[in-house]
Amino acid sequence: MQDDEPLEQWARRRAERRAASMGKQRAVPLGNGPHRGAHVDPVAPRAIEEWTGTEWQVVGIAENLAAAQSLLYPPPPVQKKPAEWDRPSMGKGRGRHRKPTPAEEREQ
């Protein structure tokens, strides 16, 4: 298998990947022993870390798993429904786009 990609293209792709990953955050449990799954000790405090492109840097502390999740995954903004337009009541007459009532049809 021969891969003759120019160095400039490889460097550009690498820089794009690094730029895309910068600013990612994670919550790491602060407890005794090796790091395990985040769900293992939900009451343990968490260090909030952010990826700088070369290393994880601590940017804050959360008191437990629920607090860490609320920091890392905030709820989406609530979409406000547009206010209903106050339409004036329809006056008498058929109007251009109204269907005639059955009584009006008989009169014609």
PDB file of C-alpha atoms in Angstrom:
ATOM      1  CA  MET A   1       0.000   0.000   0.000  1.00  0.00           C
ATOM      2  CA  GLN A   2       1.540   3.257  -1.120  1.00  0.00           C
ATOM      3  CA  ASP A   3       0.406   6.558   0.341  1.00  0.00           C
ATOM      4  CA  ASP A   4       1.977   9.540  -1.438  1.00  0.00           C
ATOM      5  CA  GLU A   5       0.205  12.352   0.365  1.00  0.00           C
ATOM      6  CA  PRO A   6       2.208  15.600   0.313  1.00  0.00           C
ATOM      7  CA  LEU A   7       3.435  16.792   3.695  1.00  0.00           C
ATOM      8  CA  GLU A   8       1.553  20.094   3.335  1.00  0.00           C
ATOM      9  CA  GLN A   9      -1.804  18.318   2.975  1.00  0.00           C
ATOM     10  CA  TRP A  10      -1.090  16.093   5.973  1.00  0.00           C
ATOM     11  CA  ALA A  11      -0.071  19.105   8.101  1.00  0.00           C
ATOM     12  CA  ARG A  12      -3.225  20.998   7.091  1.00  0.00           C
ATOM     13  CA  ARG A  13      -5.482  18.037   7.988  1.00  0.00           C
ATOM     14  CA  ARG A  14      -3.663  17.613  11.317  1.00  0.00           C
ATOM     15  CA  ALA A  15      -4.073  21.300  12.179  1.00  0.00           C
ATOM     16  CA  GLU A  16      -7.796  21.133  11.309  1.00  0.00           C
ATOM     17  CA  ARG A  17      -8.273  18.084  13.562  1.00  0.00           C
ATOM     18  CA  ARG A  18      -6.470  19.790  16.440  1.00  0.00           C
ATOM     19  CA  ALA A  19      -8.447  23.005  16.037  1.00  0.00           C
ATOM     20  CA  ALA A  20     -11.718  21.048  16.023  1.00  0.00           C
ATOM     21  CA  SER A  21     -10.835  19.241  19.271  1.00  0.00           C
ATOM     22  CA  MET A  22      -9.682  22.320  21.195  1.00  0.00           C
ATOM     23  CA  GLY A  23     -12.062  23.420  23.919  1.00  0.00           C
ATOM     24  CA  LYS A  24     -13.589  19.978  24.492  1.00  0.00           C
ATOM     25  CA  GLN A  25     -14.353  19.363  28.139  1.00  0.00           C
ATOM     26  CA  ARG A  26     -14.593  16.309  30.355  1.00  0.00           C
ATOM     27  CA  ALA A  27     -15.320  15.507  33.999  1.00  0.00           C
ATOM     28  CA  VAL A  28     -12.795  13.370  35.874  1.00  0.00           C
ATOM     29  CA  PRO A  29     -13.729  11.887  39.278  1.00  0.00           C
ATOM     30  CA  LEU A  30     -11.541  13.035  42.158  1.00  0.00           C
ATOM     31  CA  GLY A  31     -11.198   9.986  44.345  1.00  0.00           C
ATOM     32  CA  ASN A  32      -8.877   7.281  45.507  1.00  0.00           C
ATOM     33  CA  GLY A  33      -7.754   4.625  43.092  1.00  0.00           C
ATOM     34  CA  PRO A  34      -7.621   4.448  39.314  1.00  0.00           C
ATOM     35  CA  HIS A  35     -10.028   6.349  37.086  1.00  0.00           C
ATOM     36  CA  ARG A  36     -13.089   4.289  36.318  1.00  0.00           C
ATOM     37  CA  GLY A  37     -16.358   5.004  34.612  1.00  0.00           C
ATOM     38  CA  ALA A  38     -17.966   8.330  35.493  1.00  0.00           C
ATOM     39  CA  HIS A  39     -21.076   6.577  36.810  1.00  0.00           C
ATOM     40  CA  VAL A  40     -19.201   4.465  39.403  1.00  0.00           C
ATOM     41  CA  ASP A  41     -19.094   7.040  42.219  1.00  0.00           C
ATOM     42  CA  PRO A  42     -21.779   9.668  41.457  1.00  0.00           C
ATOM     43  CA  VAL A  43     -21.296  11.563  44.745  1.00  0.00           C
ATOM     44  CA  ALA A  44     -17.532  12.090  44.348  1.00  0.00           C
ATOM     45  CA  PRO A  45     -16.372  15.569  43.301  1.00  0.00           C
ATOM     46  CA  ARG A  46     -15.305  16.021  39.673  1.00  0.00           C
ATOM     47  CA  ALA A  47     -12.524  18.020  38.064  1.00  0.00           C
ATOM     48  CA  ILE A  48     -13.723  19.764  34.903  1.00  0.00           C
ATOM     49  CA  GLU A  49     -10.890  19.607  32.368  1.00  0.00           C
ATOM     50  CA  GLU A  50     -10.548  21.302  28.982  1.00  0.00           C
ATOM     51  CA  TRP A  51      -8.389  20.134  26.079  1.00  0.00           C
ATOM     52  CA  THR A  52      -5.850  22.800  25.048  1.00  0.00           C
ATOM     53  CA  GLY A  53      -4.613  20.966  21.974  1.00  0.00           C
ATOM     54  CA  THR A  54      -1.714  19.296  23.758  1.00  0.00           C
ATOM     55  CA  GLU A  55      -2.981  18.491  27.272  1.00  0.00           C
ATOM     56  CA  TRP A  56      -6.009  18.477  29.582  1.00  0.00           C
ATOM     57  CA  GLN A  57      -6.117  21.567  31.812  1.00  0.00           C
ATOM     58  CA  VAL A  58      -8.294  21.823  34.943  1.00  0.00           C
ATOM     59  CA  VAL A  59     -10.767  24.700  34.592  1.00  0.00           C
ATOM     60  CA  GLY A  60     -13.073  24.005  37.531  1.00  0.00           C
ATOM     61  CA  ILE A  61     -14.438  21.629  40.150  1.00  0.00           C
ATOM     62  CA  ALA A  62     -17.977  20.238  40.376  1.00  0.00           C
ATOM     63  CA  GLU A  63     -19.367  18.833  43.608  1.00  0.00           C
ATOM     64  CA  ASN A  64     -20.786  15.610  42.075  1.00  0.00           C
ATOM     65  CA  LEU A  65     -21.700  13.861  38.828  1.00  0.00           C
ATOM     66  CA  ALA A  66     -25.033  15.683  38.424  1.00  0.00           C
ATOM     67  CA  ALA A  67     -23.374  19.102  38.807  1.00  0.00           C
ATOM     68  CA  ALA A  68     -20.629  18.126  36.338  1.00  0.00           C
ATOM     69  CA  GLN A  69     -23.187  16.959  33.786  1.00  0.00           C
ATOM     70  CA  SER A  70     -25.147  20.196  34.101  1.00  0.00           C
ATOM     71  CA  LEU A  71     -21.935  22.143  33.374  1.00  0.00           C
ATOM     72  CA  LEU A  72     -20.823  19.970  30.462  1.00  0.00           C
ATOM     73  CA  TYR A  73     -24.240  19.417  28.891  1.00  0.00           C
ATOM     74  CA  PRO A  74     -26.443  22.477  29.505  1.00  0.00           C
ATOM     75  CA  PRO A  75     -30.069  22.138  28.395  1.00  0.00           C
ATOM     76  CA  PRO A  76     -30.798  23.428  24.896  1.00  0.00           C
ATOM     77  CA  PRO A  77     -32.341  26.892  24.688  1.00  0.00           C
ATOM     78  CA  VAL A  78     -36.114  26.921  24.822  1.00  0.00           C
ATOM     79  CA  GLN A  79     -37.654  27.815  21.495  1.00  0.00           C
ATOM     80  CA  LYS A  80     -40.221  30.513  22.095  1.00  0.00           C
ATOM     81  CA  LYS A  81     -43.310  30.247  19.965  1.00  0.00           C
ATOM     82  CA  PRO A  82     -44.098  33.388  18.029  1.00  0.00           C
ATOM     83  CA  ALA A  83     -47.095  35.271  19.365  1.00  0.00           C
ATOM     84  CA  GLU A  84     -50.307  34.630  17.528  1.00  0.00           C
ATOM     85  CA  TRP A  85     -51.273  37.456  15.263  1.00  0.00           C
ATOM     86  CA  ASP A  86     -54.476  39.133  16.370  1.00  0.00           C
ATOM     87  CA  ARG A  87     -56.539  38.903  13.251  1.00  0.00           C
ATOM     88  CA  PRO A  88     -59.493  41.201  12.930  1.00  0.00           C
ATOM     89  CA  SER A  89     -62.806  39.438  12.718  1.00  0.00           C
ATOM     90  CA  MET A  90     -64.067  38.843   9.226  1.00  0.00           C
ATOM     91  CA  GLY A  91     -66.744  41.304   8.169  1.00  0.00           C
ATOM     92  CA  LYS A  92     -69.911  40.601   6.242  1.00  0.00           C
ATOM     93  CA  GLY A  93     -69.721  39.509   2.670  1.00  0.00           C
ATOM     94  CA  ARG A  94     -68.218  36.632   0.819  1.00  0.00           C
ATOM     95  CA  GLY A  95     -64.782  38.087   0.350  1.00  0.00           C
ATOM     96  CA  ARG A  96     -62.424  36.993  -2.305  1.00  0.00           C
ATOM     97  CA  HIS A  97     -61.267  33.716  -0.727  1.00  0.00           C
ATOM     98  CA  ARG A  98     -64.332  32.684   1.240  1.00  0.00           C
ATOM     99  CA  LYS A  99     -66.522  29.817   0.289  1.00  0.00           C
ATOM    100  CA  PRO A 100     -70.161  30.856   0.004  1.00  0.00           C
ATOM    101  CA  THR A 101     -72.504  29.458   2.612  1.00  0.00           C
ATOM    102  CA  PRO A 102     -75.205  27.089   1.383  1.00  0.00           C
ATOM    103  CA  ALA A 103     -77.854  29.833   1.820  1.00  0.00           C
ATOM    104  CA  GLU A 104     -75.835  32.218  -0.367  1.00  0.00           C
ATOM    105  CA  GLU A 105     -75.486  29.553  -3.044  1.00  0.00           C
ATOM    106  CA  ARG A 106     -79.261  29.084  -3.181  1.00  0.00           C
ATOM    107  CA  GLU A 107     -79.878  32.823  -3.577  1.00  0.00           C
ATOM    108  CA  GLN A 108     -77.717  33.059  -6.671  1.00  0.00           C
TER     109      GLN A 108
END
